[in-house]
C-alpha positions as a LaTeX table, in Angstrom:
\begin{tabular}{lrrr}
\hline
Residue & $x$ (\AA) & $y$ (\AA) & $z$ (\AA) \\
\hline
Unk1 & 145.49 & 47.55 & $-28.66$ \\
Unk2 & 144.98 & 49.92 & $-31.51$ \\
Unk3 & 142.61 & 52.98 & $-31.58$ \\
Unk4 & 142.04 & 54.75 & $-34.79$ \\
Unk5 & 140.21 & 58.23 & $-34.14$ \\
Unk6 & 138.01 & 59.32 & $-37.52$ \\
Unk7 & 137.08 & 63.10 & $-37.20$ \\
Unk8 & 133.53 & 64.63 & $-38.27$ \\
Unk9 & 133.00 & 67.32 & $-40.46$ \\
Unk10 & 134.44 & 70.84 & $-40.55$ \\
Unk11 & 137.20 & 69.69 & $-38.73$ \\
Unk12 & 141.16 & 71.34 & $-40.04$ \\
Unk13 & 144.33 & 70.31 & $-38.79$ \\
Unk14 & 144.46 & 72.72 & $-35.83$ \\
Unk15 & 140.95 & 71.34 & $-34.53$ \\
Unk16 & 142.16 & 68.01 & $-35.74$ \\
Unk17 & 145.21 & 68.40 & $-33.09$ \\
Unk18 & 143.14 & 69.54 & $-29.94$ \\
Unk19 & 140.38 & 66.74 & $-30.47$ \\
Unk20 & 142.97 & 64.17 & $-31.00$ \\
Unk21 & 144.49 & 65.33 & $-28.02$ \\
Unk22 & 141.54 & 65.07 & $-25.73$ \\
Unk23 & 140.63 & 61.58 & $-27.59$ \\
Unk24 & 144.19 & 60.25 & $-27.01$ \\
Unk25 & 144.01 & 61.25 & $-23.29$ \\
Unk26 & 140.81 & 59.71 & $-22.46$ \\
Unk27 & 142.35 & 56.28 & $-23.94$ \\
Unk28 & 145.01 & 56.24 & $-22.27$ \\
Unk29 & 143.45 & 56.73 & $-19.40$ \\
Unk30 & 142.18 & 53.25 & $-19.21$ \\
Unk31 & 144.42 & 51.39 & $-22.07$ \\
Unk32 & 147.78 & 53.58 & $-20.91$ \\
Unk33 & 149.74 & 50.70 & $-23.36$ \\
Unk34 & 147.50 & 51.26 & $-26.75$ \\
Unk35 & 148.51 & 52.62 & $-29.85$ \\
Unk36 & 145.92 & 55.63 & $-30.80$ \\
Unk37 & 146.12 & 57.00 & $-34.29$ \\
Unk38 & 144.83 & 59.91 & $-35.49$ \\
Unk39 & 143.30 & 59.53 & $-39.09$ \\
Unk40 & 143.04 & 63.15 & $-40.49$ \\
Unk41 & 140.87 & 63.36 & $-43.63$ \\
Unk42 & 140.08 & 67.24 & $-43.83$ \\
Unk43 & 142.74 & 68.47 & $-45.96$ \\
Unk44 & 142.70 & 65.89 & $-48.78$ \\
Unk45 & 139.32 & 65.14 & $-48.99$ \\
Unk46 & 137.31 & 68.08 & $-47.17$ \\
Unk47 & 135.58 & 70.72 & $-49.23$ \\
Unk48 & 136.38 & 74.59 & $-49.82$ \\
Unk49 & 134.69 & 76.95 & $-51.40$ \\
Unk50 & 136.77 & 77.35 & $-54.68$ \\
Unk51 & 135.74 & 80.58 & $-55.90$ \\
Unk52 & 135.74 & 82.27 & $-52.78$ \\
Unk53 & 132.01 & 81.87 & $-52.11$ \\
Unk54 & 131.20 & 83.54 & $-55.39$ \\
Unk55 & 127.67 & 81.78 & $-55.25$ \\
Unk56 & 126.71 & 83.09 & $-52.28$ \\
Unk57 & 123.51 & 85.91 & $-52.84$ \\
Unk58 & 123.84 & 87.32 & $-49.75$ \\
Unk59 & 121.57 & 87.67 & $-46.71$ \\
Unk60 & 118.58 & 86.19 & $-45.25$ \\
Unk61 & 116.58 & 85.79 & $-42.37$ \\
Unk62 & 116.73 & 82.88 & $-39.80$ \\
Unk63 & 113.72 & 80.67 & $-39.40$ \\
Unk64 & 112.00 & 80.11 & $-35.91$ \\
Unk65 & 110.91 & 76.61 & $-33.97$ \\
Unk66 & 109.88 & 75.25 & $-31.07$ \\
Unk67 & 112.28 & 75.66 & $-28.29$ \\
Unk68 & 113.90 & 72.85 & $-25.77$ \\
Unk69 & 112.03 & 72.31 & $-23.07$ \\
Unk70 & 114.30 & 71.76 & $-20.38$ \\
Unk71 & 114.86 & 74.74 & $-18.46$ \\
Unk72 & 118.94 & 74.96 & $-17.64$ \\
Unk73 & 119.27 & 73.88 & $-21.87$ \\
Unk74 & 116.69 & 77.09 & $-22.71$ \\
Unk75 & 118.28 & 79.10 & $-20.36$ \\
Unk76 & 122.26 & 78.72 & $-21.48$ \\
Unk77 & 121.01 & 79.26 & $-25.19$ \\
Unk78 & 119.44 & 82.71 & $-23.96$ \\
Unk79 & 123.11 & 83.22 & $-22.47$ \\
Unk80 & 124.51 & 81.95 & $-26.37$ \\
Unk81 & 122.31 & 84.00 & $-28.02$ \\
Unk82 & 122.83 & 87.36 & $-25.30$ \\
Unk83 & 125.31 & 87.15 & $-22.70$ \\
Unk84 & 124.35 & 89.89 & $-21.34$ \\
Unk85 & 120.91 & 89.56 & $-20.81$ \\
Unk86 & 120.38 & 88.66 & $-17.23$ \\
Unk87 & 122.65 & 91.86 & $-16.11$ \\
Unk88 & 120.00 & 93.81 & $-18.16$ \\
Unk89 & 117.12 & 92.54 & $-16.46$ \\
Unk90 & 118.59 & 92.74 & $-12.86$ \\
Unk91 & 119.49 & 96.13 & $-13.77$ \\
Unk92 & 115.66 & 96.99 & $-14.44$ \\
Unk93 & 114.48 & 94.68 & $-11.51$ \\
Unk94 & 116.06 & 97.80 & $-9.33$ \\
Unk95 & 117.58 & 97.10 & $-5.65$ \\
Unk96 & 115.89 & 94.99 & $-3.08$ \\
Unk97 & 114.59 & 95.64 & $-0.09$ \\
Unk98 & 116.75 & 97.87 & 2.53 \\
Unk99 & 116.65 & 99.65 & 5.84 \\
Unk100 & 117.60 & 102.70 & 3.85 \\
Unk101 & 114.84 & 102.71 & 1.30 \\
Unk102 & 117.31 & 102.37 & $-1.60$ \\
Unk103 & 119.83 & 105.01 & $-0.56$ \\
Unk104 & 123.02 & 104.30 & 0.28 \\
Unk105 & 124.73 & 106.27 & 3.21 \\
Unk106 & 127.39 & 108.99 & 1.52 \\
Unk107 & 131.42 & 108.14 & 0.99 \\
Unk108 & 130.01 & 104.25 & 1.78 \\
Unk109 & 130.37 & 101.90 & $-1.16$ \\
Unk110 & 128.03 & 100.04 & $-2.30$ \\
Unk111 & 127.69 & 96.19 & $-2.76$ \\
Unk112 & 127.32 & 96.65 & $-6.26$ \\
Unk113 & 130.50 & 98.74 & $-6.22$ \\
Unk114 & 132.68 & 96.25 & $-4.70$ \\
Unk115 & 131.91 & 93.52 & $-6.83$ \\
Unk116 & 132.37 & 95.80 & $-9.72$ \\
Unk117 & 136.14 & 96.56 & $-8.49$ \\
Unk118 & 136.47 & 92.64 & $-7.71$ \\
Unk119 & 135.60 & 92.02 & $-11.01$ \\
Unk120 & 137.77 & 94.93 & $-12.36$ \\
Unk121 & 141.09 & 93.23 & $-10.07$ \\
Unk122 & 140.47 & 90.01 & $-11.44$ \\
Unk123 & 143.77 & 89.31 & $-12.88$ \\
Unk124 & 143.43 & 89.06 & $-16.68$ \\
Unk125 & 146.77 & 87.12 & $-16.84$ \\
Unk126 & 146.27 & 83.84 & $-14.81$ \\
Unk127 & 149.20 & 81.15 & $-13.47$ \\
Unk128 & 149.12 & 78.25 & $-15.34$ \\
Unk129 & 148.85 & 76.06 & $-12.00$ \\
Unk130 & 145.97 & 78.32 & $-11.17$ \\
Unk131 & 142.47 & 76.12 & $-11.05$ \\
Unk132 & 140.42 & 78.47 & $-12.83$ \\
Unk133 & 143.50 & 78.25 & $-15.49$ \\
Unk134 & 143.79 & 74.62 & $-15.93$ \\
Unk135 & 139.79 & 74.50 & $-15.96$ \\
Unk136 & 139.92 & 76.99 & $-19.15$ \\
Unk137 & 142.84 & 75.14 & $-21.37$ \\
Unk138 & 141.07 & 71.72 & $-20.45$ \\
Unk139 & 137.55 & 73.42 & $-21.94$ \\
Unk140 & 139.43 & 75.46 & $-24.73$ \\
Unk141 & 138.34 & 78.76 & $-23.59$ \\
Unk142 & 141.22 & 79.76 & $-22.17$ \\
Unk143 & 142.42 & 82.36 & $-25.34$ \\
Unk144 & 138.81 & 84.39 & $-24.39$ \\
Unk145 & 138.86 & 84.62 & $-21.02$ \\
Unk146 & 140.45 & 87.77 & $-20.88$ \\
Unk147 & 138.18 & 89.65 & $-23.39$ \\
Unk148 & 135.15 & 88.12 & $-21.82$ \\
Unk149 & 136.09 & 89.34 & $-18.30$ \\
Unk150 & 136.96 & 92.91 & $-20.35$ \\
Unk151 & 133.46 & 92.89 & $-22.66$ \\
Unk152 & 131.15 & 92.53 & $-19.69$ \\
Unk153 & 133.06 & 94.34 & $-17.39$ \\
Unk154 & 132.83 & 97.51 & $-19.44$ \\
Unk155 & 129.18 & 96.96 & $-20.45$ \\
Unk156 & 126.81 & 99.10 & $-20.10$ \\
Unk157 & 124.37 & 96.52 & $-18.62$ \\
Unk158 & 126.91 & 95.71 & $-15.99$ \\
Unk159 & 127.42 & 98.67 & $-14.90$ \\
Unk160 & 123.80 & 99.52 & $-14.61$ \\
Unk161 & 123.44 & 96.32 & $-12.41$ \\
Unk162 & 125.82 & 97.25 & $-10.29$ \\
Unk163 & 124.46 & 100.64 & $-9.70$ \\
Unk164 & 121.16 & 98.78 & $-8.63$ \\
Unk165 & 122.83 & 96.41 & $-6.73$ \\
Unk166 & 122.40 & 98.49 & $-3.06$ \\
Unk167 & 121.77 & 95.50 & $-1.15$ \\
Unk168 & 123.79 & 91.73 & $-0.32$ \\
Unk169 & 120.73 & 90.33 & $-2.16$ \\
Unk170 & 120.97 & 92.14 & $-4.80$ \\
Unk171 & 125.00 & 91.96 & $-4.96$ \\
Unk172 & 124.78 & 88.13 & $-4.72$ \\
Unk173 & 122.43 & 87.94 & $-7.57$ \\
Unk174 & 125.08 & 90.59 & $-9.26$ \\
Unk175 & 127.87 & 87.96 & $-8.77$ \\
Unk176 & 126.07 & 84.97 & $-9.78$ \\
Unk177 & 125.33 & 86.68 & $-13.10$ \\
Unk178 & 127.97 & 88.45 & $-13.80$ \\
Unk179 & 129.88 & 84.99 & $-13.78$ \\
Unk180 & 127.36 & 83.06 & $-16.25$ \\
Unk181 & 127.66 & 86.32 & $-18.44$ \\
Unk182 & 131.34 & 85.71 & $-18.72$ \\
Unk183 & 131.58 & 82.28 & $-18.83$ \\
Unk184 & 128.57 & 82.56 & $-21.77$ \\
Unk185 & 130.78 & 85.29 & $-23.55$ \\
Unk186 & 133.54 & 82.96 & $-24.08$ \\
Unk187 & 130.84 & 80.07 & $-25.02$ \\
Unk188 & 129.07 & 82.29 & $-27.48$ \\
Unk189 & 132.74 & 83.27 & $-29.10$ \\
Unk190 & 133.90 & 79.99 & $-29.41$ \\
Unk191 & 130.55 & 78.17 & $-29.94$ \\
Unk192 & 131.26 & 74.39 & $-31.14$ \\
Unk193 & 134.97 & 74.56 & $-30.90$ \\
Unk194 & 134.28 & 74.97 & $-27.06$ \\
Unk195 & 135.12 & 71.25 & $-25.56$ \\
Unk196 & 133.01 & 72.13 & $-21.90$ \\
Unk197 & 130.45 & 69.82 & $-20.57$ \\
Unk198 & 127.73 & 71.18 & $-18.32$ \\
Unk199 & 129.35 & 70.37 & $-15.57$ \\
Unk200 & 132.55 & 72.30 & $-16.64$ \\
Unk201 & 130.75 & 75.03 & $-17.49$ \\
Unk202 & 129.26 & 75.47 & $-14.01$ \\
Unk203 & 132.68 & 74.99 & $-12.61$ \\
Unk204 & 134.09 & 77.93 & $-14.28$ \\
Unk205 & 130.66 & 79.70 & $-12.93$ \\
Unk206 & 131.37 & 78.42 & $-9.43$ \\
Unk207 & 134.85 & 79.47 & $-9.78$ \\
Unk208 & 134.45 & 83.06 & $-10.81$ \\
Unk209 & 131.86 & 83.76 & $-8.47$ \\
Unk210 & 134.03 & 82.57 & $-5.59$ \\
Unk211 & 136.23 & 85.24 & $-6.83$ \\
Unk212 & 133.87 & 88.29 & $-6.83$ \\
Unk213 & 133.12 & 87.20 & $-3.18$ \\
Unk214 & 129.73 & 85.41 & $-3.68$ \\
Unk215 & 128.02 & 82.60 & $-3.13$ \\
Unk216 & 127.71 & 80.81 & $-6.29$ \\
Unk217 & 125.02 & 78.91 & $-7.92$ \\
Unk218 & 122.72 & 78.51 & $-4.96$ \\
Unk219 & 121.77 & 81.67 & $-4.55$ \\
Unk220 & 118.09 & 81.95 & $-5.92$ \\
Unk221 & 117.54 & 84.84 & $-8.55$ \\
Unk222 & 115.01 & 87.29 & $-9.27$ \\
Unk223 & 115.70 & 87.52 & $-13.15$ \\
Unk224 & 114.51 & 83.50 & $-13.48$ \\
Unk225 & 111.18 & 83.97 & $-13.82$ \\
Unk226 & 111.60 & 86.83 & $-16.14$ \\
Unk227 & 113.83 & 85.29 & $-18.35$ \\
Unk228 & 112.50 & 81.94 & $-18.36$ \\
Unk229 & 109.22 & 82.14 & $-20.63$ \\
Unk230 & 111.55 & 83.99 & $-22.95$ \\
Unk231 & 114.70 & 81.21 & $-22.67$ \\
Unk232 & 111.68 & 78.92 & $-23.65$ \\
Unk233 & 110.60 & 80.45 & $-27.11$ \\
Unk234 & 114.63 & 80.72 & $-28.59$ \\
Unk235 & 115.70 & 78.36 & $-30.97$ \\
Unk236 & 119.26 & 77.33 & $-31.84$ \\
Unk237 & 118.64 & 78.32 & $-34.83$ \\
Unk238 & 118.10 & 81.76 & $-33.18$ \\
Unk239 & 122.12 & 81.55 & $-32.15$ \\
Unk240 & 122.95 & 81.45 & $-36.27$ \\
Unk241 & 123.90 & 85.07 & $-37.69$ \\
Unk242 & 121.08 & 86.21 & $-40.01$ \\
Unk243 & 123.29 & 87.17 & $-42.44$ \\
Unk244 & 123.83 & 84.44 & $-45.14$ \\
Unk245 & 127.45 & 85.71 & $-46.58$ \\
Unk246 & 129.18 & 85.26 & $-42.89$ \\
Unk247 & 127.33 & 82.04 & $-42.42$ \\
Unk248 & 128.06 & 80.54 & $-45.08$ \\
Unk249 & 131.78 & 81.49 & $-45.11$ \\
Unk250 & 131.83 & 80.64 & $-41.78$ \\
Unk251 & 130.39 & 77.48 & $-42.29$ \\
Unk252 & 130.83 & 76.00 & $-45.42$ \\
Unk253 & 133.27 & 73.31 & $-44.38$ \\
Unk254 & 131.09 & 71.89 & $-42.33$ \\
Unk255 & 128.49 & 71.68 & $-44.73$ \\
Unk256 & 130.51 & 71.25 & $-47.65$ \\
Unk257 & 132.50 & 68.35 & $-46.20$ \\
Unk258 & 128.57 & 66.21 & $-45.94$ \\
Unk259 & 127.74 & 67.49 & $-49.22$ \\
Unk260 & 131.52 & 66.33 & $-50.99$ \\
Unk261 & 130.74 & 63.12 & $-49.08$ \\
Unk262 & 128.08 & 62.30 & $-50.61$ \\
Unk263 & 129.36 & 62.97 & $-53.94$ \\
Unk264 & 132.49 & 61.84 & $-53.60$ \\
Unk265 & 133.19 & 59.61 & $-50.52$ \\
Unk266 & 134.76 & 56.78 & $-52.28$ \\
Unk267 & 137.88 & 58.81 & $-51.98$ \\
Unk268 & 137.76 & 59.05 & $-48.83$ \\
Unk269 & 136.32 & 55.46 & $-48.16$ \\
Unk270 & 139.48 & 54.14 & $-49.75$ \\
Unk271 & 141.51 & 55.87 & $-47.55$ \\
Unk272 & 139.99 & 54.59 & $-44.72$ \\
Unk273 & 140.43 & 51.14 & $-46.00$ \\
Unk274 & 143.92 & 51.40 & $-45.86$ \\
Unk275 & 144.17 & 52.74 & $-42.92$ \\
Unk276 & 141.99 & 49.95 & $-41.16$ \\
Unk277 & 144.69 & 47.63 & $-42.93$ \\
Unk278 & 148.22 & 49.01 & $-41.58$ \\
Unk279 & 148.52 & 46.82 & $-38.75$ \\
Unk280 & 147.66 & 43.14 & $-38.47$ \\
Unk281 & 146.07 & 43.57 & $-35.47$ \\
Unk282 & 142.09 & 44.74 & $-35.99$ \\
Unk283 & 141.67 & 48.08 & $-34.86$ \\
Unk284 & 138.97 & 49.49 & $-32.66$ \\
Unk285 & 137.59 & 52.36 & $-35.03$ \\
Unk286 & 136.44 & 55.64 & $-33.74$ \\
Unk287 & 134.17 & 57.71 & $-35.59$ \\
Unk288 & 132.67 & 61.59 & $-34.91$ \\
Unk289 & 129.67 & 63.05 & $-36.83$ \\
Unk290 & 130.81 & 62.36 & $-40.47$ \\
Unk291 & 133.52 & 60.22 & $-39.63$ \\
Unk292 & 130.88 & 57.63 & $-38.28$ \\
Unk293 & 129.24 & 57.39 & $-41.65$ \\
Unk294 & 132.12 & 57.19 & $-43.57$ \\
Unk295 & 133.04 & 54.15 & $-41.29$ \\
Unk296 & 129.92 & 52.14 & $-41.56$ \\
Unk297 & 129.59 & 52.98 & $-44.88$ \\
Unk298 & 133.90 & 51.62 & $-45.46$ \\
Unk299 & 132.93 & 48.38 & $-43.24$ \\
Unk300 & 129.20 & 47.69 & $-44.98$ \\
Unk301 & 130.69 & 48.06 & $-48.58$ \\
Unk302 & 133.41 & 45.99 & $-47.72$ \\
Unk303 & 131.18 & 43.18 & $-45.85$ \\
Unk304 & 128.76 & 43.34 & $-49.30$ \\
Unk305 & 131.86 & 42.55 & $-51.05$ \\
Unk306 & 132.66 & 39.62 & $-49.30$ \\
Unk307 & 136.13 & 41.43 & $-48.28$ \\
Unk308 & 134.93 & 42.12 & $-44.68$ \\
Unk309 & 137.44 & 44.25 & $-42.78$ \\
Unk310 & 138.93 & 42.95 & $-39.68$ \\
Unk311 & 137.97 & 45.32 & $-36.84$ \\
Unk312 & 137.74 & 44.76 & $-33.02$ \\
Unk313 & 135.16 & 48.00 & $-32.71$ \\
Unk314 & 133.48 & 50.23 & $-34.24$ \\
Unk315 & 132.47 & 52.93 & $-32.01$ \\
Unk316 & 130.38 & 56.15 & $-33.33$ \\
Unk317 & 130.05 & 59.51 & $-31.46$ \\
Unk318 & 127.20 & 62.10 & $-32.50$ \\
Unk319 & 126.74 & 60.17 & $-35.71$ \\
Unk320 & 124.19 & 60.68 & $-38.34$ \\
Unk321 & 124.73 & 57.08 & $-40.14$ \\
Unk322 & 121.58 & 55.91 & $-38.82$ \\
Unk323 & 119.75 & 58.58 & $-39.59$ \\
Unk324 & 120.92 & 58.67 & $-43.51$ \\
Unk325 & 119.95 & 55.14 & $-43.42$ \\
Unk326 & 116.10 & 55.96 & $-42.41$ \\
Unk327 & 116.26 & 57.79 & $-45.29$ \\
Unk328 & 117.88 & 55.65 & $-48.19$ \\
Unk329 & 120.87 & 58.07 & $-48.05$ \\
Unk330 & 123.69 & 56.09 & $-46.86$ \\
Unk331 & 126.13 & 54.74 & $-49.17$ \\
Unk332 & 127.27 & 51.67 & $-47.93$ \\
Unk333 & 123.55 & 49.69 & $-47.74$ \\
Unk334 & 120.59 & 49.42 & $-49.88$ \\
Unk335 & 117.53 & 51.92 & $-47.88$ \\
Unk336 & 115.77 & 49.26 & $-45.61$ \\
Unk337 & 118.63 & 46.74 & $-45.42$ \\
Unk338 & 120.31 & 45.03 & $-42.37$ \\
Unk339 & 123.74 & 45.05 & $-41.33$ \\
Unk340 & 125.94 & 42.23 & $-44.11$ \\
Unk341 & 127.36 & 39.55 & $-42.96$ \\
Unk342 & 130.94 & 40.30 & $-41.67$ \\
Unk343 & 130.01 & 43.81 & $-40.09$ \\
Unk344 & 131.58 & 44.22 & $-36.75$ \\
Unk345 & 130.09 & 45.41 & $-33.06$ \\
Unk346 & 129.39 & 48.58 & $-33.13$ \\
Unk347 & 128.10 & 50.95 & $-30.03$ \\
Unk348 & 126.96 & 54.19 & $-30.88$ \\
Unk349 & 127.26 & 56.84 & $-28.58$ \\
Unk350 & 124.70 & 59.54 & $-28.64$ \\
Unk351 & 123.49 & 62.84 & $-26.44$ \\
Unk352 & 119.76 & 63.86 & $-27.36$ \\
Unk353 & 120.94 & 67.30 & $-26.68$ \\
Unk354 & 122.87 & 67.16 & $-29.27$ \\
Unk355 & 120.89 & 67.43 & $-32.39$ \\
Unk356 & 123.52 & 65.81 & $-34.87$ \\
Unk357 & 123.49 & 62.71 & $-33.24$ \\
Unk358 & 120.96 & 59.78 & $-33.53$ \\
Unk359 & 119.83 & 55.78 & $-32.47$ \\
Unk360 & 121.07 & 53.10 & $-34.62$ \\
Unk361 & 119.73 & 50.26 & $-32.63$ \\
Unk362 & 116.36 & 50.44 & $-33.36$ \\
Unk363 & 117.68 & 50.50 & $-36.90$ \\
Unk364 & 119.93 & 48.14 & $-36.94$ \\
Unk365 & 119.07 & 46.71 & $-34.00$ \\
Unk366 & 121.03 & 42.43 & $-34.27$ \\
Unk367 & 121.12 & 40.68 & $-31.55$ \\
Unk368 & 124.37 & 42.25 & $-29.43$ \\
Unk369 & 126.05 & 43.71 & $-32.31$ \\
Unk370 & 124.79 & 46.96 & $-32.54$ \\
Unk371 & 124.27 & 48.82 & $-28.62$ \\
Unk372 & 123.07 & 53.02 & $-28.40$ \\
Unk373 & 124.52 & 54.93 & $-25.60$ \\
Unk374 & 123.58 & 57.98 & $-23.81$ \\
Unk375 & 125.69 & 60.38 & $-22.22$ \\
Unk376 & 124.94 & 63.93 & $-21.17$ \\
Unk377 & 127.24 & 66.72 & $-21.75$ \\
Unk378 & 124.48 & 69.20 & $-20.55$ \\
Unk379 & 125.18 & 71.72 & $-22.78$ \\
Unk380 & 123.06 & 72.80 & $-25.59$ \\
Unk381 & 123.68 & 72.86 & $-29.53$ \\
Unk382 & 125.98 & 73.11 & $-31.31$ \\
Unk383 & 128.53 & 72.91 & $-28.46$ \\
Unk384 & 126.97 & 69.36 & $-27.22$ \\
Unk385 & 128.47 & 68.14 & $-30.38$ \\
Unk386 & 131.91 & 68.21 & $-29.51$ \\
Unk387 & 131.32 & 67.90 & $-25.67$ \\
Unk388 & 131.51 & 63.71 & $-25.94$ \\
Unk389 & 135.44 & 64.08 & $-25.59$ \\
Unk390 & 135.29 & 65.79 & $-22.49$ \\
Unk391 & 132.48 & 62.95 & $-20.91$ \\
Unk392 & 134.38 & 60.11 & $-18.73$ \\
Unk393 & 131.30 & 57.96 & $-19.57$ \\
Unk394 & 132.09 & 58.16 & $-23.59$ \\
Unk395 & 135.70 & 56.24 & $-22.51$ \\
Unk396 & 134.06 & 54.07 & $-20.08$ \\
Unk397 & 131.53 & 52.84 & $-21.97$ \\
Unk398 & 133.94 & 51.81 & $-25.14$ \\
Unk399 & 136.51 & 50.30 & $-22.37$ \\
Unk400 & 133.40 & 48.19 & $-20.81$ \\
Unk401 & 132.73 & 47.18 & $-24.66$ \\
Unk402 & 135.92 & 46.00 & $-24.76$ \\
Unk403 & 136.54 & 43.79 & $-21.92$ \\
\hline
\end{tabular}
């Protein structure tokens, strides 16, 4: 069988190589005798800012919205947004409740001072056997773990915690949080090039904690209820830096790539046509974020031409096609039409956490060839966007299509 994997936008060879990686693995998983083929489109027909981002004014400020309302969502974007920010409040919180009032005996340490030295010992150099180790290549973090485990451990805030951690309580609490802040440092730094799920994500948070000699997630926090009203009102757009210049150099692939697309994308629609054709077996067709679109739009234009491509699958992951469709904006059909004649099955894959992705069925819904399919990642934007390679269900779901 033969996979062809279509990347999204912003995406550059060295991305291009880890996601194909993860992709491949997942297939092979379940199809260990297919033939999966990476089609990289980025550097000959992805966008660039020519002059250097010579049209760029500047600066200004970010815009504010309603927040998500689930509560672990609101809270990891506080982390995003300021890693740091449950240390701060513990620190102002103060120590619990002691036989000694709050004052420890002299030349005893503290709780707070032993997890502060456990968290200094933590080796910053890990075996690459190590669990923790093979958790952070598999998630991509693994080239900031050892500045996150530096930034927070020479913060201000955690130190301040630490000095008000004079109880266990309090010190379990310190643990707890002083893993999330790491774990949200290297999140923050690597934002959507991070491939962690939820689940992952608490891992490494179960993980680290284990090694400052706590408890874990179920300890039960005092800084919850403070933070949570506040994890409630942020935005993602409140993760974005306000300053226009770094965003948009930061950025502009991602948003060039759509824009070149849709002024362009016959070049790259071509491409993919011959690419579909290599082989004379029909491929199944994998498509991320703009790769989806430029897929349906190949297979409709194709179909309207009465040159319908021969393709097992088409699969979509975090794909805006049907959303450009709602509009009138997508290429390969007339707004309001239905799928030509000749289209193949498609599933479409989506995470409603993830704000790039969207429904095609009640779109396009026809009969059993178009089928939507949740999967949750658990992770907020923009890292739930690239989170689908790292979901078991994404791979099950296109084998079950399959058989």
């Amino acid at each position: 069988m033969r996979f062809v994997f279509v990347h999204g936008t912003g995406v550059r060879q060295e991305r291009f190589d880890e996601l194909f990686r993860q992709v491949e693995a997942g297939l092979r998983k379940r199809f260990p005798a297919a033939e999966v083929e990476p089609c990289y489109w980025g550097r000959e027909f992805g966008a660039a800012l020519a002059a250097g981002g010579a049209t760029v004014p500047g600066m200004r400020p970010v815009t504010a919205a309603d927040a998500e309302d689930d509560p672990e969502t609101a809270e990891w974007l506080l982390l995003l947004t300021d890693p740091l920010c449950e240390l701060r409040v513990l620190a102002e919180l103060g120590v619990g409740s002691d036989d000694d009032g709050g004052f420890g005996l002299p030349g005893l340490q503290s709780p707070g001072d032993e997890v502060r030295d456990r968290l200094g010992g933590l080796p910053r150099a890990l075996d690459p056997a190590d669990e923790l180790a093979v958790l952070l290549r598999d998630t991509g973090l693994a080239d900031g773990y050892r500045a996150a485990l530096d930034s927070v451990a020479n913060s201000d805030e955690f130190h301040a915690a630490s000095l008000a951690a004079e109880d266990e309580a309090t010190a379990a609490e310190l643990v707890l949080l002083t893993s999330r802040a790491v774990v949200a440092t290297m999140l923050a730094e690597a934002q959507d090039t991070a491939l962690c799920t939820g689940d992952e994500r608490d891992r490494l948070v179960d993980r680290l904690s284990d090694r400052l000699g706590g408890t874990a997630r179920g300890v039960m926090t005092r800084t919850a209820g403070v933070l949570f009203k506040l994890a409630q009102r942020l935005t993602p757009q409140s993760v974005l830096d306000s300053k226009r210049g770094e965003l948009t150099n930061d950025k502009a692939s991602e948003v060039g790539d759509i824009l070149r697309y849709q002024a362009r994308g016959e070049h790259l629609r071509a491409h993919l046509e011959k690419v579909i054709g290599r082989a004379p077996e029909p491929p199944v067709l994998i498509g991320h974020s703009l790769g989806g679109i430029a897929l349906v739009d190949t297979l409709a234009l194709a179909a309207r031409r009465g040159q319908a491509l021969p393709v097992r699958l088409l699969v979509t992951v975090g794909s805006q096609a049907p959303f450009l469709h709602e509009l009138g904006a997508l290429a390969g059909l007339e707004p309001g039409s239905a799928l030509p004649a000749g289209f193949p099955e498609w599933l479409n894959i989506y995470d409603r956490r993830d704000l790039l992705s969207y429904l095609a069925e009640p779109l396009f819904g026809d009969g059993a060839r178009v089928t939507d399919h949740e999967v949750r990642s658990r992770q907020p934007f923009p890292v739930s966007h690239s989170a689908y390679w790292r979901l078991d269900p994404v791979f099950d779901r296109i084998a079950e299509a399959l058989r």
